[in-house]
XYZ file of C-alpha atoms in Angstrom:
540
model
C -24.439 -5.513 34.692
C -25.530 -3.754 37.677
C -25.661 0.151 38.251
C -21.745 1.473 39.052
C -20.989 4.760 38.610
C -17.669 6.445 39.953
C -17.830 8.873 43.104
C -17.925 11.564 40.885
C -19.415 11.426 37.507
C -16.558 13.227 35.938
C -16.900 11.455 32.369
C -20.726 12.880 32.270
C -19.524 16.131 33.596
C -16.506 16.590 31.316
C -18.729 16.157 28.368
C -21.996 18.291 29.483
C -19.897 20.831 30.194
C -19.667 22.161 26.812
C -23.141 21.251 26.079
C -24.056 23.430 28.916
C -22.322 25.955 27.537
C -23.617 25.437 23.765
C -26.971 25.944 25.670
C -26.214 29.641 27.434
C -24.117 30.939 24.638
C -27.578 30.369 22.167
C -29.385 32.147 25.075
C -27.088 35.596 24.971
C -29.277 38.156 23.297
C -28.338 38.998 19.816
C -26.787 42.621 21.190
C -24.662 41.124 23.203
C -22.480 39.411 20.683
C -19.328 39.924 22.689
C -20.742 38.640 26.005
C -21.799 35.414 23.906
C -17.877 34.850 22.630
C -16.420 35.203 26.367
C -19.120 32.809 27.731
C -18.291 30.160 24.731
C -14.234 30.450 25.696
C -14.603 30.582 29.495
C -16.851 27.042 29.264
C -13.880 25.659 26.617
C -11.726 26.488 28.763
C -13.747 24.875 31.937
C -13.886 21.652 29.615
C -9.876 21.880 29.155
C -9.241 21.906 32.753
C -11.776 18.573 33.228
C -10.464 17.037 30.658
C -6.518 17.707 32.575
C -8.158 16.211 35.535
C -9.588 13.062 33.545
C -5.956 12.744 32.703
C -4.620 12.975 36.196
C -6.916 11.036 37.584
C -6.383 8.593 34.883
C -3.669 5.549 35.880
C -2.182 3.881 33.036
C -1.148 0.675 34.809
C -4.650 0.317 36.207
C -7.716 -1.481 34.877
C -8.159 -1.173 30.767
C -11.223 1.412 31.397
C -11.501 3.613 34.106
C -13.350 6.563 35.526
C -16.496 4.501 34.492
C -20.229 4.853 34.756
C -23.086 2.469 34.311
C -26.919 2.999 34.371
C -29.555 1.743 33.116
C -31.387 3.302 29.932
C -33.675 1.465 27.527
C -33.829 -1.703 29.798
C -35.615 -3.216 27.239
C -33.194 -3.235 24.704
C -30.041 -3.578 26.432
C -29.162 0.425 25.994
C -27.497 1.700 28.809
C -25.625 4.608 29.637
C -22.153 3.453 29.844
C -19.062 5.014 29.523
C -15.312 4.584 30.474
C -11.666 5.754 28.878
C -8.191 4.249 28.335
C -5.364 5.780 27.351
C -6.028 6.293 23.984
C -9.664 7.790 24.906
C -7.869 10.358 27.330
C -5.502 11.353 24.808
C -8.127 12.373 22.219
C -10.594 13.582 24.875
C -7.146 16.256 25.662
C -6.870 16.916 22.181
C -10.388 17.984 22.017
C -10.534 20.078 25.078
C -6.994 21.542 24.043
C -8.055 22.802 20.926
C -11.638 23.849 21.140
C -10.359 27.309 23.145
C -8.138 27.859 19.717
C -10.579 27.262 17.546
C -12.847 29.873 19.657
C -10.102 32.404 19.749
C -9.185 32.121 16.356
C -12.719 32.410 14.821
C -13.475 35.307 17.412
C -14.675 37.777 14.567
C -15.673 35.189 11.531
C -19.533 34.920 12.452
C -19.495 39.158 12.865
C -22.344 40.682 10.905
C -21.569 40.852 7.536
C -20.887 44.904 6.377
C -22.070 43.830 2.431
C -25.507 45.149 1.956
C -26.418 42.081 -0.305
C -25.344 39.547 2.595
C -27.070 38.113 5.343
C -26.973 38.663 8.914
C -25.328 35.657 10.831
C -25.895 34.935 14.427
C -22.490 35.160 16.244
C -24.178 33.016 19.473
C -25.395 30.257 17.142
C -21.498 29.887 15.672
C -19.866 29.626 19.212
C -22.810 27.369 20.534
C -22.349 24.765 17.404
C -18.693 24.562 18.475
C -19.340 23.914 21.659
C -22.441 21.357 21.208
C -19.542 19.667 18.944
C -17.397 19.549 21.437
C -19.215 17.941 23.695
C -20.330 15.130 21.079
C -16.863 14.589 20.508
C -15.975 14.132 23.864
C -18.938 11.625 24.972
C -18.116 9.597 21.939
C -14.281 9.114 22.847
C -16.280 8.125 26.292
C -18.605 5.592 25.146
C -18.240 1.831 26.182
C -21.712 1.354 24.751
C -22.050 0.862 21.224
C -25.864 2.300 20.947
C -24.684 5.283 22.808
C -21.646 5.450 20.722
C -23.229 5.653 17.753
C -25.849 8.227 19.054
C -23.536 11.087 18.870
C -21.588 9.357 16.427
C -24.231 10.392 13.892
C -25.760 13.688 16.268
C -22.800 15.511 15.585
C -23.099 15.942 12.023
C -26.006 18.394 12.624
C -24.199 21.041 14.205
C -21.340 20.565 11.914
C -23.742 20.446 9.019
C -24.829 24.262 10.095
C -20.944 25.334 10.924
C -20.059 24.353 7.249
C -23.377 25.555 5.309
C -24.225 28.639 7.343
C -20.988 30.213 8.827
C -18.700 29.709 5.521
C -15.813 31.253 4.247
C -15.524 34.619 3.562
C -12.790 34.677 0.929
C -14.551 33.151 -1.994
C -14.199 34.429 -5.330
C -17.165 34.839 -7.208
C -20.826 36.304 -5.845
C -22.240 36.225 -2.484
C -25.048 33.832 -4.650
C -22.194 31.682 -5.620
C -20.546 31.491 -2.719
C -23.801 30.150 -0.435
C -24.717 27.895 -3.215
C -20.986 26.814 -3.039
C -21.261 26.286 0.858
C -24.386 24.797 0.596
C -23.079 21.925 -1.409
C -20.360 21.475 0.440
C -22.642 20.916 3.491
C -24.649 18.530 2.195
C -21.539 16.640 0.457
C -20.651 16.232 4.267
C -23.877 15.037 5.451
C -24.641 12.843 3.234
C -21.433 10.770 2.754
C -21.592 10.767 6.705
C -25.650 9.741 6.583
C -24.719 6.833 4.008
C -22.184 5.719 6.349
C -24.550 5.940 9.432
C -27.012 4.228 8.288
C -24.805 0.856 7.083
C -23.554 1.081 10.634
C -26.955 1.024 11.994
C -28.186 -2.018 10.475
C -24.420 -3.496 11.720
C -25.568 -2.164 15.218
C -28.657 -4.014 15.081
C -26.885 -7.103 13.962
C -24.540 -7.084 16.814
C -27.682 -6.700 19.124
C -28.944 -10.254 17.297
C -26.107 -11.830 17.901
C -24.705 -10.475 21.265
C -28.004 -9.509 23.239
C -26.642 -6.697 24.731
C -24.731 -3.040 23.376
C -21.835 -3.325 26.233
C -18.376 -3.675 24.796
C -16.673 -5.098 27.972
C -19.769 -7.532 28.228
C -19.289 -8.197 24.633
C -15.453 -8.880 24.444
C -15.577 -10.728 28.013
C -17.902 -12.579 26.172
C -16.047 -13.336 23.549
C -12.898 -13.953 25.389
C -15.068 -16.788 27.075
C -15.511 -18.332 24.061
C -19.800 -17.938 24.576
C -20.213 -15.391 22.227
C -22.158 -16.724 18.596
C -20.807 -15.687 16.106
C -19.702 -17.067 12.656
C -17.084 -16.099 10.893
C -19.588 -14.419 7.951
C -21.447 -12.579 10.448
C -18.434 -10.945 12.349
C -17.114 -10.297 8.462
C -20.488 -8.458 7.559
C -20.860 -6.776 10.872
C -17.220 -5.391 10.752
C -17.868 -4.046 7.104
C -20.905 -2.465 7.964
C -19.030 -0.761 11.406
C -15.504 -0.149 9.476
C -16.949 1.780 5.866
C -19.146 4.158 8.311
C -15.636 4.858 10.416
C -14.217 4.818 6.897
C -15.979 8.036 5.675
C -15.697 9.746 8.814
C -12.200 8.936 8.941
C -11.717 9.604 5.647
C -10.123 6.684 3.611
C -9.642 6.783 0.133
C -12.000 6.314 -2.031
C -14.763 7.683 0.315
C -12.739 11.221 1.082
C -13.826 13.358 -1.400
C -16.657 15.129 0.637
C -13.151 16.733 2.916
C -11.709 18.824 0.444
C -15.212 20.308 -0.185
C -15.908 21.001 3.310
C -12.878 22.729 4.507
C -12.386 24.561 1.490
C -15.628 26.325 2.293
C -15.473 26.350 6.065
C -13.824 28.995 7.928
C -9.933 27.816 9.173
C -11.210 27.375 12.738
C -14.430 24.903 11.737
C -11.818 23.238 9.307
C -9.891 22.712 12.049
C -12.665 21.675 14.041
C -13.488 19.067 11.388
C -9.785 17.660 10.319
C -8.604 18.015 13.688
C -11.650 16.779 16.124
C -14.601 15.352 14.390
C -12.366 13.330 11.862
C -10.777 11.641 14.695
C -13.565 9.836 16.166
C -13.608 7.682 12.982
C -10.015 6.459 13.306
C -10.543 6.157 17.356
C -13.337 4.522 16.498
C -11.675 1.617 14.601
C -9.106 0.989 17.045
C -12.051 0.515 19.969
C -14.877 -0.935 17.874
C -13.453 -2.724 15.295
C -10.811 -4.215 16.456
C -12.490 -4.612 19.502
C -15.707 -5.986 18.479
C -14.648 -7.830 15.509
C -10.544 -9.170 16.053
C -11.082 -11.966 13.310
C -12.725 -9.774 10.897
C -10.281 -7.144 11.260
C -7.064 -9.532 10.271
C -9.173 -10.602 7.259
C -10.074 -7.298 6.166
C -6.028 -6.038 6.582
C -4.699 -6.711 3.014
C -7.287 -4.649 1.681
C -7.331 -1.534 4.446
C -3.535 -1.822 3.816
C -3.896 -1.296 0.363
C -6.496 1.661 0.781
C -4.221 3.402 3.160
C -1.052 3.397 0.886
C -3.592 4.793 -1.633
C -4.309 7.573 0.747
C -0.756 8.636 1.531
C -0.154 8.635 -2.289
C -2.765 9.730 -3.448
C -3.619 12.557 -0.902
C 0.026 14.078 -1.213
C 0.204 14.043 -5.203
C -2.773 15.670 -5.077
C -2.141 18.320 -2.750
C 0.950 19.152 -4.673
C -0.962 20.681 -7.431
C -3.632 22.227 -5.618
C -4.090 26.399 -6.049
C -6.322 26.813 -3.286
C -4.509 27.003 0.128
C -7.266 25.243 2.087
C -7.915 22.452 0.086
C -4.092 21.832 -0.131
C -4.519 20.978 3.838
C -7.644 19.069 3.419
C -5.727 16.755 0.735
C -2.717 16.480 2.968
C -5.101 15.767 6.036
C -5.903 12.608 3.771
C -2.691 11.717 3.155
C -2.059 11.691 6.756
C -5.033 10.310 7.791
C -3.591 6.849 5.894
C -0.475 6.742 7.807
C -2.832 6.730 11.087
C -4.947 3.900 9.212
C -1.690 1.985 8.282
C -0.588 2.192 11.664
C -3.672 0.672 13.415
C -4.071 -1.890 10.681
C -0.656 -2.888 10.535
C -0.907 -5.123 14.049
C 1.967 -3.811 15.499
C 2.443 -2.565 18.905
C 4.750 0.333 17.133
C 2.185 0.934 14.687
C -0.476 1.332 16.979
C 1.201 3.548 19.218
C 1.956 5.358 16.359
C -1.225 5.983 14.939
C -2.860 7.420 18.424
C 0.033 9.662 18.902
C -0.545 10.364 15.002
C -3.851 11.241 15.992
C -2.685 13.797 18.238
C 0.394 15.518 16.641
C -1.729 15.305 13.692
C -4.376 17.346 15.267
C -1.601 19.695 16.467
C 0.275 20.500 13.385
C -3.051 20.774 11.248
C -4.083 23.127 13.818
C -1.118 25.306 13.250
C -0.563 25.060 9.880
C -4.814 25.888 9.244
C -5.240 28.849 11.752
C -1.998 30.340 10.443
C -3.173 30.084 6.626
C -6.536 31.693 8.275
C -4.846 34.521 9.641
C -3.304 35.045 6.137
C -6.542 34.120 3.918
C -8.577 37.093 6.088
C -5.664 39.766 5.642
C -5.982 39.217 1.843
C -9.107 38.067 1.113
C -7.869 35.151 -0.697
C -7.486 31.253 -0.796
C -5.166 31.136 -3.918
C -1.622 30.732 -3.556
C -0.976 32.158 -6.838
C -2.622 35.692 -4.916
C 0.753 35.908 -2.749
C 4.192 36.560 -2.521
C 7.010 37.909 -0.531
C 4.507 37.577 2.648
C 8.045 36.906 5.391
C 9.676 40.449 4.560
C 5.817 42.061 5.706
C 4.824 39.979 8.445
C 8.347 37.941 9.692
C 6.505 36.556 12.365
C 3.267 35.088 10.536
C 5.649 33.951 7.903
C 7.389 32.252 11.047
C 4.482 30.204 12.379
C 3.269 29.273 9.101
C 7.060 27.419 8.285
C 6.950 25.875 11.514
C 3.182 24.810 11.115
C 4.056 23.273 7.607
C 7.821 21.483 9.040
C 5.548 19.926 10.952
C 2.866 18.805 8.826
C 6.418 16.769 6.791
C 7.201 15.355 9.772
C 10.481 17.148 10.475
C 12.417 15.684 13.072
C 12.641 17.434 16.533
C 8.891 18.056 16.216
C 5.805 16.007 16.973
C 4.126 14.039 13.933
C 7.840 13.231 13.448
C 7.576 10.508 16.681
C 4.236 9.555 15.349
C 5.147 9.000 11.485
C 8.314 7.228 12.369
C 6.901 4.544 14.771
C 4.024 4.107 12.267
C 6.477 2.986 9.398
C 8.748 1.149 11.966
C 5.471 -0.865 12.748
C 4.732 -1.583 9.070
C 7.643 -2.262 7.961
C 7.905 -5.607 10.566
C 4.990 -6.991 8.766
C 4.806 -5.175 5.776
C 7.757 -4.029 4.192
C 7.024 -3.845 0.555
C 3.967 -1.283 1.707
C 6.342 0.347 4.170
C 8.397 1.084 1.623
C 6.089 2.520 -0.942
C 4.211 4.658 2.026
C 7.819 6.375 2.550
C 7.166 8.307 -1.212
C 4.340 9.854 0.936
C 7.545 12.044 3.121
C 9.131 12.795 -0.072
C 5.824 14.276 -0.967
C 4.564 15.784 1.792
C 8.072 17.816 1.803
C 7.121 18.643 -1.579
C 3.882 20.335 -1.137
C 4.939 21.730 1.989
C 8.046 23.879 0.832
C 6.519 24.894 -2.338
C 3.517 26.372 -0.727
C 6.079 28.108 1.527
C 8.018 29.496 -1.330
C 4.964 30.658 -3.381
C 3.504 32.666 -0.295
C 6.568 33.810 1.612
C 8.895 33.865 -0.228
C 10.111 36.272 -3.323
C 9.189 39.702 -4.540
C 6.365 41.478 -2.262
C 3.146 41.885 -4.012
C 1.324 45.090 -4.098
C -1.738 43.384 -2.573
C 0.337 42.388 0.698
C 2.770 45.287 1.014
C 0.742 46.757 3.958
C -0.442 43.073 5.192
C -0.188 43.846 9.182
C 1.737 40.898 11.438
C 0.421 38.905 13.771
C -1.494 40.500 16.215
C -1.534 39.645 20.368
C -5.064 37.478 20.019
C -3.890 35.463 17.242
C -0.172 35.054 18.881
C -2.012 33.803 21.785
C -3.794 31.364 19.467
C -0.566 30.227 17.224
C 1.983 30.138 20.435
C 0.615 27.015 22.695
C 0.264 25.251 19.545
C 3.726 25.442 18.469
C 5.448 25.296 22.012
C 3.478 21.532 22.003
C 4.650 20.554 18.812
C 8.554 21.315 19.215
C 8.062 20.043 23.060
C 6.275 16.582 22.371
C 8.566 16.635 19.434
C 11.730 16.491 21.949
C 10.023 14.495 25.019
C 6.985 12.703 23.614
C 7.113 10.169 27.260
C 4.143 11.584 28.697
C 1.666 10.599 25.929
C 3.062 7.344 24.949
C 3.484 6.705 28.864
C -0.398 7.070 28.341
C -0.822 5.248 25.414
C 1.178 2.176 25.283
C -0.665 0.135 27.887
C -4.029 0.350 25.885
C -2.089 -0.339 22.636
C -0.968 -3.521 24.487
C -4.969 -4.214 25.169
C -6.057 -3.726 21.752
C -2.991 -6.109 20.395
C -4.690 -9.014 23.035
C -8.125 -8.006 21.302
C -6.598 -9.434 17.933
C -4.744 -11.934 19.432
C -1.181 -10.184 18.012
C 2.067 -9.771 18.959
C 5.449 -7.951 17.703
C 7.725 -10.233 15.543
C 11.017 -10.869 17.056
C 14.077 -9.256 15.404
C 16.209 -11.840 13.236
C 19.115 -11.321 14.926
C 18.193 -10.372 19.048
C 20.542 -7.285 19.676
C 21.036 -9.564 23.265
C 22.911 -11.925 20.999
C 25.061 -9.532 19.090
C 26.160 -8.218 22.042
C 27.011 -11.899 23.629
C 28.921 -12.513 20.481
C 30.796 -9.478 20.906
C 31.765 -10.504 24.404
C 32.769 -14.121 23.386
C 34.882 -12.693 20.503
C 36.481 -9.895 23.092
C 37.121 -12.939 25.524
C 38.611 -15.568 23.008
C 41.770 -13.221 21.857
């Protein structure tokens, strides 16, 4: 493939933006903390307004990827620099941009000296540059049209999100300062290895795919394959797809490899949980809709029973648990999972509806976790504590945090009239063509999800005031700022979700050609019901 590279690299610029900015915000001397916060949000918010025009510019009825770039970098391995975005890439690259300025905002005192004697200083810069350096991993990977490159930041990110969770934890931990770092510490590793183990399978499946396909381009490799001159047997493309899907898999996270989430939110602050659940998680499940699918169409209906299976487990399993959980936190990390299976199901389910569902599931998901997690941070910092059992009576206080925090959990069930709602219903409507015995059975994870969501409500809000919140202050104008957007795009997408499916369908339709699907045919055409009708009308 020769050198091409649009007009304007705005791809490359989009994501080194916020690298840029990672870069200057380390710089700030340590006495300028405040200068180093301002300099983090005005580059988030530089990225936010490239990432609007990568949308704009963006035409949904045009070619598959657009906005691309191509140049040459290891020559002799086939490595180049090559990126490109469809709909579903500029979807999640607007997520990412959308809610890095929240997470910024919200965390804009957690990495403040410590006042404890027995703690340790913590450099503000460092937290707001880590975001930022994430940020811009994020962003390049949704970008990527080469797999080498993909992978790249695939695995770089972890670093900076290794040092987010391990060094910049959360402050309401019961128990020691000692306890709490050695707490944080193993949550940070938890992370990075479960995420190392599933880098390095993908690896060897990256080198594979070199063997086989001579090159890391995915439009070279899927033209290829299209062609019909592409080599490869059906146990290779199995193997290959394995060793792509169980690192996507972990990052994702499926059931059974989840259990490093709960871990690492739990002892993050609310915005790096968000940053994780919200952003990083993402790439994984973006990642099996381009790649695997992509890559490996053949592999990916064989493998379907079984990811089927896995994602009901997920729904189930991550909203039973999260139903007895004590710890606010880790009650949205094991609802996150549960979620994160109805976005699995939806992709694996081969439906146009399903897969439409599960990128707008990506979103909304993204949205209401948001909400829901910098809310319950507001709340955690005010009291000092992650237990539910610690509250009580919080809406007669603070009306309008108490406010937010129902809206932010109506949404995380799926309430109709706002956002995941859309998502959540197309993603069962698409299962339940193909799969109705597992559409059926993911429906108990609704029933939950209402479940967890009221009672957490009622334990925290709701009832007698405790002593310990009695003078718990409201809101305040930063943190409205933070909380408002959030829920004015839930409720709106909620009502008129057109402009992101508008975005999304057409690349659905691309990935559905990729596995050589299409949408079953009702049993009884609604065309010929209403022909019937006509005839019957007509005949008396």
């Amino acid at each position: 493939m020769s050198d091409v590279s649009a007009a304007f690299p705005l791809l490359t610029v989009t994501a080194a933006v916020p690298a840029a900015g990672a870069v200057l915000t380390a710089a700030v001397p340590a006495a300028r903390r405040t200068a180093a916060k301002w300099l983090a949000l005005l580059f988030s918010l530089a990225t936010l307004a490239l990432a609007v025009l990568v949308a704009v510019r963006f035409d949904p009825d045009g070619d598959r990827y657009q906005l691309t770039e191509s140049h040459a970098w290891i020559a002799d391995f086939g490595v180049r620099y090559q990126l490109g975005v469809d709909g579903i890439g500029v979807a999640l690259i607007g997520l990412t941009a959308l809610l890095v300025p929240f997470v910024i905002a919200a965390g804009w005192h957690d990495a403040d000296p410590l006042e404890t004697s027995s703690s340790r200083w913590r450099p503000t810069q460092g937290f707001f540059a880590l975001i930022l350096m994430v940020e811009a991993m994020v962003i390049i990977s949704f970008e990527a049209t080469d797999v080498f490159l993909f992978y790249l930041f695939f695995e770089a990110m972890l670093i900076p999100m290794y040092f987010l969770i391990g060094g910049f934890g959360d402050r309401a931990h019961a128990g020691s300062d000692d306890n709490a770092a050695a707490q944080r510490s193993y949550a940070a590793v938890k992370f990075l290895l479960y995420n190392l183990a599933g880098g390095l399978i993908m690896l060897a499946a990256v080198i594979g795919l070199y063997v086989v396909a001579g090159n890391f381009s995915l439009q070279e490799i899927t033209a290829a394959r299209a062609a019909g001159t592409l080599d490869m047997s059906t146990n290779t493309e199995r193997l290959l797809f394995l060793g792509f899907f169980f690192a996507f898999a972990v990052k994702a996270p499926l059931w059974p490899l989840h259990t490093w989430l709960p871990n690492a939110m739990g002892e993050s602050t609310a915005p790096v949980a968000v940053l994780i659940t919200a952003v990083v998680d993402k790439v994984g499940t973006f990642a099996m809709l381009r790649f695997c699918l992509g890559l490996f169409p053949e592999a990916s209906k064989w493998a379907t029973p079984v990811i089927l299976v896995l994602a009901l487990i997920s729904i189930v399993y991550g909203a039973l648990v999260a139903v007895g959980q004590r710890d606010i936190k880790r009650l949205v990390a094991y609802a996150s999972i549960s979620h994160f299976g109805f976005i699995i199901l939806g992709i694996f389910a081969m439906t146009s509806q399903g897969q439409s569902g599960a990128t707008l599931y990506m979103v909304n998901h993204g949205l209401s976790t948001a909400a829901l997690m910098l809310v319950a941070g507001f709340l955690i910092s005010r009291r000092g504590s992650r237990l539910i059992a610690d509250y009580g009576g919080v809406q007669k206080v603070a009306p309008v945090l108490a406010g937010t925090f129902l809206i932010g959990g109506l949404a995380t069930l799926s309430l109709p009239g706002l956002a995941p709602f859309v998502s959540e219903f197309l993603v069962l409507v698409g299962t339940f063509a193909r799969y109705p015995a597992i559409g059926i059975v993911a429906t108990l994870g609704i029933v939950l999800a209402a479940l967890y969501t009221l009672v957490l409500y009622q334990r925290t809000m709701t009832g007698p005031v405790r002593d310990e919140v009695r003078s718990m202050p409201d809101l305040r104008a930063r943190e409205l700022l933070v909380v408002a957007p959030l829920i004015a795009l839930l409720i709106g997408l909620g009502v008129y979700p057109k402009p992101l499916t508008e975005i999304v369908n057409p690349a659905v339709e691309h990935t559905m050609a990729d596995v050589e699907q299409t949408d079953r045919k009702p049993t009884v055409p609604i065309q010929s019901v209403a022909v019937e009708a006509k005839n019957g009308e007509a005949a008396k």
